Amino acid sequence: MDSIIVRGNGPLKGQIPIAGAKNACLTLMPATLLSEEPLTLTNAPRLSDIKTMSQLLSSLGAEVTSLQDGKVLAMSSHDINNHVADYDIVRKMRASNLVLGPMLARLGHAVVSLPGGCAIGARPMDLHIFGLEKLGAEIELKDGYLHAKAPNGLKGAVIELSFASVGATENILMAATLAKGTTVIKNAAREPEIVDLATCLRAMGAQIEGDGTSDITVQGVDRLHGATHPVVTDRIELGTFMLAPAFCGGEVELLGGRMDLVESFVAKLHEAGIDVEETDKGLKVARKNGRVKAVDVTTEPFPGFPTDLQAQFMAMMCTAEGTSVLEEKIFENRFMHAPELVRMGANIEVHGGTATVHGVETLKGAPVMATDLRASVSLILAGLAAEGETVVSRVYHLDRGYERVEEKLSNVGAHIERVSE
Ligand code: UD1
C-alpha cells in the first residue's frame, strides 16, 4: 500500500490544472444505460472510482473504452445483458447505486446491491426508493439487494424529497427521462453535478427544465440518443487546491477554476484573509502575510459550504488565529480527520456534529492515517503547513478522488512524494 510523505513547506507558486469532476462523471457514466446509442464523455478525471464504475457498467454488458489516457470515455450500452449490480462492486463505491434509475427506465427491471454504510455515516437509499416508487416502480429488499421492476413502465409523478439528496435526485432524474408524462422533482438537489447531468441528458434528447433550482421538471420521451459531453470542472478538487497556497502562502492559479462553482467557499476564504481573484484561465489564490483568521463554517447542500471541503478547511483552521466552529449538517460521522490532526498538534474538540478548533501557532509532522477520501487530502494539506515530516498512510482513499495529487502539488513547489511499501 502506498504512503505519501509531505514536508513542511514555504510559499507555493505556479499553476494547477483542475480535472473534470469525479462526482459528475460517476453520475454521467450510468446515463449511458439510458440509450442504445453511444455516449462519450470528455474531460473525464483519471481516478480509481471511474475505473470501478467502468467495471460495473461492463459487468452489465456495456462497452466502456478509455481513450486519450483516460480523459475520454467512449461508452455504448447497445447490448445490456445483465441487470444485476453485484455487491462485490457496489460495496467498493456507493455511487454504484446510480445504475438503478437508468436500468429500471430502460429495461423495466434492475437488481442492485444496497451499498451499506460507509465511514462517514449510514447513508441510506430511502429517498432514491421513494422517488422511483412514485414513478411506478415496485421495489423489494431481498438478500441485501434491491429488486426493482416496473411491469407497466414508469409514469411521471410529482416527487417531493424530504431532503435535497444529490444521489436520489440523480437517480430519479435519469429514470424520469424515459417515463411516460411529466415528472416534477421538488426540493431537488441544486449541485453543479446535477446541472451537468441534466445538460448531458438534454444533449441525449431528454426534456428537462429547472435543473440548478429546487424544482426540476422532466417531460418523458420514448428514447434517448447518443451524445458527446464534457464533464464539468471538479469544484472539490478546485477548493482543495485553493487551500494549498492559503496554507503555505504564495500564489497559485487554478486552471479551469470557476467562481460560480465555489462561491460560498470563496466567501469563507475571504473572511479568513485570503485573496481570490478570477483570471482568464481560472482562479488565482494568494496569501501574502500573517496567519489566517479563524472562521466558522456550517456545511449545507449547494450553494452552501460543501461537506466535501469541510475536512480540508478544518485542517487550515488548525493554525488560524482564534477559534472556529465547524458544523457538519450533511453526514453524521465526518470528523474522523480531527483525531489525526490532533496527533499533529491541533487543538480540536468534537461534540456530535460540531467541531471547535482552537488555532495553534504551528502543526508538527507525524505519521497519520487517512480514513476517507477528503480526510486523506486534509492531512496532506496539514502536512504542507507543519514543521517536519508527515507520513500519510492508507492513501488508496486519495486515489479514488484526486488525480496525480503529488505531481500537481510538487509542480507548484510542494515537498511531497509517494512511496510504495
Ligand atoms: C453525494 C456525493 C458526495 C457528497 C454528497 C453531499 C457523489 C458520488 N457523492 O453523495 O461526495 O458528499 O453528495 O454533497 O456524488 N440520505 C438519506 N436517504 C437517501 C439519500 C441520502 O437519508 O436516500 C441522506 C444521507 O444519509 C446524507 C444526506 O442525505 O445524510 C446527503 O446525502 P446525498 O446528498 O444523497 O449524498 P450522496 O448522493 O450520497
Short mmCIF file of C-alpha atoms and ligand atoms in Angstrom, two decimals, residues 23 94-95 123-128 163 165-167 191 307-308 330-331 334, ligand 1:
data_model
loop_
_atom_site.label_atom_id
_atom_site.label_comp_id
_atom_site.label_asym_id
_atom_site.label_seq_id
_atom_site.Cartn_x
_atom_site.Cartn_y
_atom_site.Cartn_z
CA ASN A 23 -18.94 13.14 -8.73
CA ARG A 94 -21.56 3.96 -3.16
CA ALA A 95 -22.11 5.82 -6.41
CA ARG A 123 -26.11 6.89 4.00
CA PRO A 124 -29.41 5.09 3.35
CA MET A 125 -31.21 4.91 -0.03
CA ASP A 126 -34.76 5.53 1.18
CA LEU A 127 -35.15 8.72 -0.87
CA HIS A 128 -34.00 7.01 -4.08
CA PHE A 163 -34.03 16.21 1.92
CA SER A 165 -30.25 14.40 -1.71
CA VAL A 166 -27.77 14.53 -4.59
CA GLY A 167 -27.85 10.81 -5.38
CA GLU A 191 -25.45 20.88 -7.08
CA THR A 307 -19.34 18.88 3.14
CA ASP A 308 -16.64 17.58 0.79
CA ILE A 330 -24.81 16.52 5.86
CA PHE A 331 -23.08 13.44 7.28
CA ARG A 334 -17.47 13.16 9.22
C1 UD1 B 1 -23.02 12.99 -2.99
C2 UD1 B 1 -21.55 12.96 -3.30
C3 UD1 B 1 -20.75 13.11 -2.03
C4 UD1 B 1 -21.17 14.38 -1.31
C5 UD1 B 1 -22.67 14.38 -1.09
C6 UD1 B 1 -23.18 15.69 -0.49
C7 UD1 B 1 -21.38 11.51 -5.24
C8 UD1 B 1 -20.86 10.21 -5.77
N1 UD1 B 1 -21.21 11.69 -3.92
O1 UD1 B 1 -23.28 11.87 -2.16
O2 UD1 B 1 -19.38 13.18 -2.36
O3 UD1 B 1 -20.53 14.39 -0.05
O4 UD1 B 1 -23.34 14.20 -2.35
O5 UD1 B 1 -22.86 16.78 -1.29
O6 UD1 B 1 -21.86 12.36 -5.96
N2 UD1 B 1 -29.82 10.50 2.54
C9 UD1 B 1 -30.88 9.82 3.06
N3 UD1 B 1 -31.59 8.98 2.25
C10 UD1 B 1 -31.28 8.81 0.94
C11 UD1 B 1 -30.19 9.53 0.40
C12 UD1 B 1 -29.46 10.36 1.24
O7 UD1 B 1 -31.19 9.92 4.24
O8 UD1 B 1 -31.98 8.06 0.24
C13 UD1 B 1 -29.01 11.39 3.42
C14 UD1 B 1 -27.59 10.86 3.61
O9 UD1 B 1 -27.51 9.89 4.61
C15 UD1 B 1 -26.85 12.12 3.97
C16 UD1 B 1 -27.57 13.18 3.14
O10 UD1 B 1 -28.85 12.64 2.81
O11 UD1 B 1 -27.01 12.44 5.33
C17 UD1 B 1 -26.82 13.60 1.90
O12 UD1 B 1 -26.72 12.55 1.01
P1 UD1 B 1 -26.75 12.77 -0.56
O13 UD1 B 1 -26.96 14.19 -0.91
O14 UD1 B 1 -27.66 11.74 -1.14
O15 UD1 B 1 -25.27 12.43 -0.92
P2 UD1 B 1 -24.75 11.35 -1.90
O16 UD1 B 1 -25.52 11.42 -3.18
O17 UD1 B 1 -24.62 10.04 -1.19
#
